[in-house]
Amino acid sequence: RMAENDAAQKPLLTQTTPDMVRGLSVTELERLAGEVRELIIDTVSKHGGHLAPSLGVVELTLALLKVYDPHADRIVWDVGHQAYAYKILTGRAERFHTLRQLGGISGFPRIAESPEYDHFGVGHSSTSISAALGMALARDLGGKKHNVLSVIGDGSMTAGLAYEGLNQAGGMGLDMVVVLNDNEMSISKNVGALSLFLSRKLSGPLLTKLKREVEGFLKSVPRIGEDLLKYARRSEDSFKGLFTPGMLFQSFGFNYLGPINGHDLEELIEIFEQVRNLKGPILVHVLTKKGKGYAPAEKNPTYFHGVGCFEPETGQALKYGNCSYPSFTEVFGQTLCELARQDEKIIAITAAMPEGTGLTRFREEFPSRFVDVGICEQHAVTFAAGLASQGFRPVVAIYSTFLQRSYDQIVHDVCLQNLPVSFFLDRGGLVGEDGPTHHGVFDLSFLRHIPNLVIMAPKDEAELRLMVKTALSHNGPCAVRYPRGVGLGSPLSDGLNPMPLGQGELLREGKDALLVAIGNRVHPSLAAAERLEREDGLQVAVFNARFVKPLPEAQLMELAERFKTILLVEENVQAGGFGSAVLELLASKDMLSGRTIRQQGIPDIFVEHGSQSELRARLALNEAGIARAVREVLAPAAKL
Amino acid sequence: RMAENDAAQKPLLTQTTPDMVRGLSVTELERLAGEVRELIIDTVSKHGGHLAPSLGVVELTLALLKVYDPHADRIVWDVGHQAYAYKILTGRAERFHTLRQLGGISGFPRIAESPEYDHFGVGHSSTSISAALGMALARDLGGKKHNVLSVIGDGSMTAGLAYEGLNQAGGMGLDMVVVLNDNEMSISKNVGALSLFLSRKLSGPLLTKLKREVEGFLKSVPRIGEDLLKYARRSEDSFKGLFTPGMLFQSFGFNYLGPINGHDLEELIEIFEQVRNLKGPILVHVLTKKGKGYAPAEKNPTYFHGVGCFEPETGQALKYGNCSYPSFTEVFGQTLCELARQDEKIIAITAAMPEGTGLTRFREEFPSRFVDVGICEQHAVTFAAGLASQGFRPVVAIYSTFLQRSYDQIVHDVCLQNLPVSFFLDRGGLVGEDGPTHHGVFDLSFLRHIPNLVIMAPKDEAELRLMVKTALSHNGPCAVRYPRGVGLGSPLSDGLNPMPLGQGELLREGKDALLVAIGNRVHPSLAAAERLEREDGLQVAVFNARFVKPLPEAQLMELAERFKTILLVEENVQAGGFGSAVLELLASKDMLSGRTIRQQGIPDIFVEHGSQSELRARLALNEAGIARAVREVLAPAAKL
Ligand SMILES: [Mg+2]
Ligand SMILES: [Mg+2]
């Protein structure tokens, strides 16, 4: 394989074991950094991945490995999408070409992948300080001496979980190091007061206030106070220097060092050698450049944050066959803009993902009605509830997996008050290469039991448009869940009418079995029914439920009267999901008897990484798998 | 009613409409404060409630009503357990005697209860800044002019959600006021770096560091720098004054005022009149005394935070008939201590609720292995995951309803990594008077679909002991869920053996129907079966499932073979809950046919407040209701 050659052609990299990094000179480390960057760029260009974050921390990673022992010490990478260099340098260079592929190296640190070097699994943002604090306490209680570090980005620092960890760590005072990897960005541009503070873009009033306080102090000095004050007023710069980002972390009980240049190996190593000898909670503020060392990524770090395949020489994206269809994300964003032109009460809220959730156009067209709250999924939802309580129609667009952070707010702030907040869950179902931390396969189960919530999932992008309209026409909370990836090319209507709640559609008649499907499993179910007719002469009906809640009750009852064999198909865990809702309905109507009902969804496991189609094939959720399931259920009956 | 007389005997209170407060003099307001306090103490002494928090903010509430217009302006009370005075003064004095009773005044602000004055419903901590920010944006987009305020406690400020809101509010710069109600406590003693900072109990190293920086600045002053430095070193106090709590909020872009005496009406009114004319985000730091004005509560604010009935003269708790049995909470705490004596890897973690979760004895006996993280349910779980990743056995004890905040961390940090963290969910099921924000009726549904998690619910306190042992013996994540209140008096064994996973027990044989029950609905099911035998001559079997996951599969299959009528009984929402799990199991085994299966759980609504027994009666979850359900199911069959 060419990818294997890539690693092989890097002489220093191939020879270097994790333990050897400590013995390398700065010059050698700089050469190694170059080889690591090349391997990252080559690999990601072929398979996609998190390029810009990983390129930004190559020197930081090398400095940490030079000073610390990755085996004994515990380095927790926040989110983990920046850990490619760490993986490459801790025994995974040879296998790095399998990155994000089925059975290959994961895109995130995972204990199971490398129990020696990956001390904590990550994927979602802002867990590292809490986890590292737990490790520090474990070390102390166990009478051990190793170092514990969390490496966290400035974007991740905006999440409440990071603050909770910071506050607790500062209060407990255990020995631990938080490395703040500050590139003045989260995935997109950073927001919130914290980022202004970190970058010293202090607002006028704040500075004025702080100055007033110092001036009060200076003035209080007897005799020379007034002179002093005059001097201080002249030396604005030295005054500004007093209010460093460090103040914030110091007020949390951390010893602050920095900011230091995150691409200067010498400086990094010097600082970390100092830090290794310090006690208590320490924050090291490292300034890095996202995408460092690869011009296209430095220029466009948001695009290259997480990227598909590209031409390594130019950074040009490689096009695929069906890429000409718009993605679900794009269709959502377009439709929302159309509706927002007619209804000025619509506000769009994203949690640090304007691009990923398709809201860039909305942001341009309605800047005053667009809010990026940063990596704050909890706040996004409660903030939306506040807006909705005042008569607005907030739309919260968050990936399914990240909305898990907002579960309590959805229950307590939105649904309990029956407020008209619309949730758009992008990346619902299997996301593919990002793997188990990112699959959106729990959403139907964690939402379905919440009273007052309407839950929909479209079969294609045309239906998504109607569901956006439906959600925004309903006077209560709604959630619409759609998959990662391009649409099916279904023609998009101009007009937009809301759909009646709790009504599905019978797409295909039949007599031998009934497939009741939801969302992106409707079309594969249809294809499976066609295949079964073609290959087995079976007449299988297909019903698109559209609504997980309220269920299309009357239609389902009528169908259940007619069919003895029913398969419930969804790209969600079976436990508590859509199929489970249908079982509950039929039980409540005493309609279980005389029927064979099978759930065809995701079993009770965490699904690994791999392409969406590979995973669907494994889980029997594609056309072939669904057809096979129907045959299996019908087989015993056929034998009678 | 005597309670009605209580309000009637308060001349000023009875006459005062919300609008009239603005016209009262400070002397009148002080008299009114006394009447409000009396009404709160009398009412809570009769029905229980959140006494100490509400007593602490009587003057603050009056000052806000004096300066602001509660109808046009938006006051969002964080958590809301301190809003009794607000309720009394906004048209609910006459009905206040119905506090927390079925159909009566809720213990928390609720839009539905008072759309004019309760602008946002609350119950869980730390939502108010986010909600208020949403309201402020709504006001500005709608071209309106009213004021928006959030009143938040220092304890609530430790939660990540509050930080997310603060950071966003500071970044956006909209006009809004955050009133920090600082009583140096959350429910229990406050923890974390923030509380040290607020109370100016700055740690040595932090102060040293800050001093070094100011000293560096002073030294840089030409000629007189060194003298200056000497002076500064002598005037320690004035130096300390430089580092006020305000610094922190200023760094978040807030204009800071305070700290001010929260029981001095004159000072409060003066400050808020100033604040009303200021622009941008403002934080007003108000110092209050929890329990103020009632000696027993001032002396023991933790006990009187949320309290049952007591003698108003002395504060002595009133004893009830069955209070002699230990509560589930106590049995949990005791059992954990027993196990911790034998296993030093056990660490107990609570989120600001050492008393409520029964961990005070553990805290005394194992201080180094007890961690109160503050109101930080997210961090509690990820911190536990960090400990577990290093070989420890962390126990996370959180009320069911508050663990909703940790859903993502349970999925992503604990279960995905299959780490042995044990969750103890107190207040699982209907909690009674605290109502819909506090019922723990979603837990089985939001936990059941998470792979790797073992979920148990004990039928009584004796079984709880065994489940604590079972959880701590299992090498993976476990959750044990038990109800609020006293146990059944079941004898507690000395020895503790882990139970085999996924095994229930048949408690009663039968032939007419089968009750499959979980947790605290097992004994009422047994009683219902006995009643059905007595009154109807029916033979109803009762199976205690013990495990929601893994289900006692073999036993359930065997029973399902024998019974045609099955009722699934749980104190959890039906959607996705325990009964739903049994339906899924039977569907997967093709065992639905020929059976009538009915879920007896909580329907798809938010359950109101009221006593536990009233609510169970309404929902047909008590002995009589379960018996009635069996009769209803059997009736059609009987008619055949
Ligand atoms: Mg960043
Ligand atoms: Mg407090």
PDB file of N, CA, C and O in Angstrom, chain A residues 492-524:
ATOM      1  N   LEU A 492     -37.141  18.831  -4.982  1.00  0.00           N
ATOM      2  CA  LEU A 492     -37.575  19.681  -3.879  1.00  0.00           C
ATOM      3  C   LEU A 492     -38.711  20.585  -4.342  1.00  0.00           C
ATOM      4  O   LEU A 492     -38.590  21.293  -5.349  1.00  0.00           O
ATOM      5  N   SER A 493     -39.787  20.559  -3.600  1.00  0.00           N
ATOM      6  CA  SER A 493     -40.942  21.389  -3.967  1.00  0.00           C
ATOM      7  C   SER A 493     -40.657  22.847  -3.639  1.00  0.00           C
ATOM      8  O   SER A 493     -39.831  23.164  -2.792  1.00  0.00           O
ATOM      9  N   ASP A 494     -41.344  23.748  -4.327  1.00  0.00           N
ATOM     10  CA  ASP A 494     -41.243  25.165  -3.988  1.00  0.00           C
ATOM     11  C   ASP A 494     -42.123  25.499  -2.793  1.00  0.00           C
ATOM     12  O   ASP A 494     -41.690  26.124  -1.837  1.00  0.00           O
ATOM     13  N   GLY A 495     -43.365  25.071  -2.884  1.00  0.00           N
ATOM     14  CA  GLY A 495     -44.298  25.367  -1.801  1.00  0.00           C
ATOM     15  C   GLY A 495     -43.977  24.532  -0.578  1.00  0.00           C
ATOM     16  O   GLY A 495     -43.382  23.462  -0.673  1.00  0.00           O
ATOM     17  N   LEU A 496     -44.334  25.056   0.584  1.00  0.00           N
ATOM     18  CA  LEU A 496     -44.040  24.339   1.822  1.00  0.00           C
ATOM     19  C   LEU A 496     -45.287  24.335   2.693  1.00  0.00           C
ATOM     20  O   LEU A 496     -45.667  25.356   3.256  1.00  0.00           O
ATOM     21  N   ASN A 497     -45.929  23.189   2.788  1.00  0.00           N
ATOM     22  CA  ASN A 497     -47.077  23.084   3.678  1.00  0.00           C
ATOM     23  C   ASN A 497     -46.734  22.190   4.850  1.00  0.00           C
ATOM     24  O   ASN A 497     -46.053  21.181   4.673  1.00  0.00           O
ATOM     25  N   PRO A 498     -47.204  22.560   6.036  1.00  0.00           N
ATOM     26  CA  PRO A 498     -46.935  21.678   7.171  1.00  0.00           C
ATOM     27  C   PRO A 498     -47.659  20.350   6.996  1.00  0.00           C
ATOM     28  O   PRO A 498     -48.735  20.288   6.398  1.00  0.00           O
ATOM     29  N   MET A 499     -47.049  19.301   7.501  1.00  0.00           N
ATOM     30  CA  MET A 499     -47.687  17.995   7.433  1.00  0.00           C
ATOM     31  C   MET A 499     -48.586  17.818   8.647  1.00  0.00           C
ATOM     32  O   MET A 499     -48.293  18.336   9.716  1.00  0.00           O
ATOM     33  N   PRO A 500     -49.678  17.070   8.487  1.00  0.00           N
ATOM     34  CA  PRO A 500     -50.496  16.784   9.671  1.00  0.00           C
ATOM     35  C   PRO A 500     -49.700  15.934  10.653  1.00  0.00           C
ATOM     36  O   PRO A 500     -49.038  14.971  10.247  1.00  0.00           O
ATOM     37  N   LEU A 501     -49.737  16.298  11.941  1.00  0.00           N
ATOM     38  CA  LEU A 501     -48.977  15.560  12.948  1.00  0.00           C
ATOM     39  C   LEU A 501     -49.479  14.120  13.039  1.00  0.00           C
ATOM     40  O   LEU A 501     -50.670  13.862  12.964  1.00  0.00           O
ATOM     41  N   GLY A 502     -48.541  13.203  13.203  1.00  0.00           N
ATOM     42  CA  GLY A 502     -48.923  11.818  13.426  1.00  0.00           C
ATOM     43  C   GLY A 502     -49.574  11.159  12.231  1.00  0.00           C
ATOM     44  O   GLY A 502     -50.473  10.344  12.372  1.00  0.00           O
ATOM     45  N   GLN A 503     -49.129  11.563  11.040  1.00  0.00           N
ATOM     46  CA  GLN A 503     -49.590  10.827   9.849  1.00  0.00           C
ATOM     47  C   GLN A 503     -48.422  10.375   9.018  1.00  0.00           C
ATOM     48  O   GLN A 503     -47.570  11.166   8.630  1.00  0.00           O
ATOM     49  N   GLY A 504     -48.405   9.084   8.733  1.00  0.00           N
ATOM     50  CA  GLY A 504     -47.382   8.538   7.855  1.00  0.00           C
ATOM     51  C   GLY A 504     -47.957   8.296   6.479  1.00  0.00           C
ATOM     52  O   GLY A 504     -49.020   8.795   6.135  1.00  0.00           O
ATOM     53  N   GLU A 505     -47.228   7.519   5.680  1.00  0.00           N
ATOM     54  CA  GLU A 505     -47.732   7.237   4.329  1.00  0.00           C
ATOM     55  C   GLU A 505     -47.405   5.791   3.970  1.00  0.00           C
ATOM     56  O   GLU A 505     -46.307   5.302   4.191  1.00  0.00           O
ATOM     57  N   LEU A 506     -48.385   5.145   3.371  1.00  0.00           N
ATOM     58  CA  LEU A 506     -48.163   3.789   2.870  1.00  0.00           C
ATOM     59  C   LEU A 506     -47.533   3.928   1.493  1.00  0.00           C
ATOM     60  O   LEU A 506     -48.169   4.422   0.559  1.00  0.00           O
ATOM     61  N   LEU A 507     -46.299   3.506   1.368  1.00  0.00           N
ATOM     62  CA  LEU A 507     -45.576   3.707   0.112  1.00  0.00           C
ATOM     63  C   LEU A 507     -45.755   2.539  -0.833  1.00  0.00           C
ATOM     64  O   LEU A 507     -45.559   2.660  -2.040  1.00  0.00           O
ATOM     65  N   ARG A 508     -46.113   1.389  -0.293  1.00  0.00           N
ATOM     66  CA  ARG A 508     -46.172   0.190  -1.121  1.00  0.00           C
ATOM     67  C   ARG A 508     -47.146  -0.774  -0.473  1.00  0.00           C
ATOM     68  O   ARG A 508     -47.078  -1.007   0.727  1.00  0.00           O
ATOM     69  N   GLU A 509     -48.034  -1.285  -1.242  1.00  0.00           N
ATOM     70  CA  GLU A 509     -48.965  -2.284  -0.710  1.00  0.00           C
ATOM     71  C   GLU A 509     -48.310  -3.660  -0.700  1.00  0.00           C
ATOM     72  O   GLU A 509     -47.231  -3.836  -1.277  1.00  0.00           O
ATOM     73  N   GLY A 510     -48.946  -4.593  -0.016  1.00  0.00           N
ATOM     74  CA  GLY A 510     -48.390  -5.935   0.048  1.00  0.00           C
ATOM     75  C   GLY A 510     -49.337  -6.842   0.781  1.00  0.00           C
ATOM     76  O   GLY A 510     -50.413  -6.416   1.213  1.00  0.00           O
ATOM     77  N   LYS A 511     -48.950  -8.092   0.930  1.00  0.00           N
ATOM     78  CA  LYS A 511     -49.789  -9.005   1.696  1.00  0.00           C
ATOM     79  C   LYS A 511     -48.976  -9.968   2.571  1.00  0.00           C
ATOM     80  O   LYS A 511     -49.469 -10.501   3.546  1.00  0.00           O
ATOM     81  N   ASP A 512     -47.704 -10.158   2.228  1.00  0.00           N
ATOM     82  CA  ASP A 512     -46.914 -11.142   2.969  1.00  0.00           C
ATOM     83  C   ASP A 512     -46.297 -10.593   4.241  1.00  0.00           C
ATOM     84  O   ASP A 512     -46.123 -11.315   5.219  1.00  0.00           O
ATOM     85  N   ALA A 513     -45.922  -9.335   4.209  1.00  0.00           N
ATOM     86  CA  ALA A 513     -45.294  -8.733   5.393  1.00  0.00           C
ATOM     87  C   ALA A 513     -45.385  -7.218   5.275  1.00  0.00           C
ATOM     88  O   ALA A 513     -45.625  -6.673   4.201  1.00  0.00           O
ATOM     89  N   LEU A 514     -45.176  -6.580   6.403  1.00  0.00           N
ATOM     90  CA  LEU A 514     -45.216  -5.115   6.450  1.00  0.00           C
ATOM     91  C   LEU A 514     -43.905  -4.587   7.023  1.00  0.00           C
ATOM     92  O   LEU A 514     -43.467  -5.029   8.090  1.00  0.00           O
ATOM     93  N   LEU A 515     -43.282  -3.668   6.297  1.00  0.00           N
ATOM     94  CA  LEU A 515     -42.133  -2.954   6.835  1.00  0.00           C
ATOM     95  C   LEU A 515     -42.603  -1.585   7.298  1.00  0.00           C
ATOM     96  O   LEU A 515     -43.124  -0.804   6.504  1.00  0.00           O
ATOM     97  N   VAL A 516     -42.450  -1.311   8.580  1.00  0.00           N
ATOM     98  CA  VAL A 516     -42.748   0.024   9.102  1.00  0.00           C
ATOM     99  C   VAL A 516     -41.403   0.686   9.361  1.00  0.00           C
ATOM    100  O   VAL A 516     -40.647   0.248  10.231  1.00  0.00           O
ATOM    101  N   ALA A 517     -41.086   1.704   8.561  1.00  0.00           N
ATOM    102  CA  ALA A 517     -39.749   2.287   8.651  1.00  0.00           C
ATOM    103  C   ALA A 517     -39.832   3.759   8.998  1.00  0.00           C
ATOM    104  O   ALA A 517     -40.859   4.411   8.822  1.00  0.00           O
ATOM    105  N   ILE A 518     -38.704   4.271   9.518  1.00  0.00           N
ATOM    106  CA  ILE A 518     -38.642   5.682   9.886  1.00  0.00           C
ATOM    107  C   ILE A 518     -37.353   6.291   9.326  1.00  0.00           C
ATOM    108  O   ILE A 518     -36.316   5.631   9.270  1.00  0.00           O
ATOM    109  N   GLY A 519     -37.463   7.527   8.884  1.00  0.00           N
ATOM    110  CA  GLY A 519     -36.289   8.304   8.496  1.00  0.00           C
ATOM    111  C   GLY A 519     -35.528   7.704   7.336  1.00  0.00           C
ATOM    112  O   GLY A 519     -36.109   7.244   6.348  1.00  0.00           O
ATOM    113  N   ASN A 520     -34.232   7.691   7.463  1.00  0.00           N
ATOM    114  CA  ASN A 520     -33.385   7.278   6.341  1.00  0.00           C
ATOM    115  C   ASN A 520     -33.430   5.780   6.065  1.00  0.00           C
ATOM    116  O   ASN A 520     -32.767   5.303   5.150  1.00  0.00           O
ATOM    117  N   ARG A 521     -34.184   5.023   6.826  1.00  0.00           N
ATOM    118  CA  ARG A 521     -34.342   3.593   6.522  1.00  0.00           C
ATOM    119  C   ARG A 521     -35.605   3.327   5.690  1.00  0.00           C
ATOM    120  O   ARG A 521     -35.890   2.163   5.379  1.00  0.00           O
ATOM    121  N   VAL A 522     -36.325   4.361   5.316  1.00  0.00           N
ATOM    122  CA  VAL A 522     -37.531   4.139   4.517  1.00  0.00           C
ATOM    123  C   VAL A 522     -37.152   3.697   3.103  1.00  0.00           C
ATOM    124  O   VAL A 522     -37.669   2.689   2.594  1.00  0.00           O
ATOM    125  N   HIS A 523     -36.243   4.410   2.461  1.00  0.00           N
ATOM    126  CA  HIS A 523     -35.898   4.055   1.088  1.00  0.00           C
ATOM    127  C   HIS A 523     -35.208   2.688   0.989  1.00  0.00           C
ATOM    128  O   HIS A 523     -35.569   1.897   0.112  1.00  0.00           O
ATOM    129  N   PRO A 524     -34.273   2.358   1.870  1.00  0.00           N
ATOM    130  CA  PRO A 524     -33.730   0.992   1.831  1.00  0.00           C
ATOM    131  C   PRO A 524     -34.811  -0.066   2.064  1.00  0.00           C
ATOM    132  O   PRO A 524     -34.749  -1.154   1.486  1.00  0.00           O
TER     133      PRO A 524
END
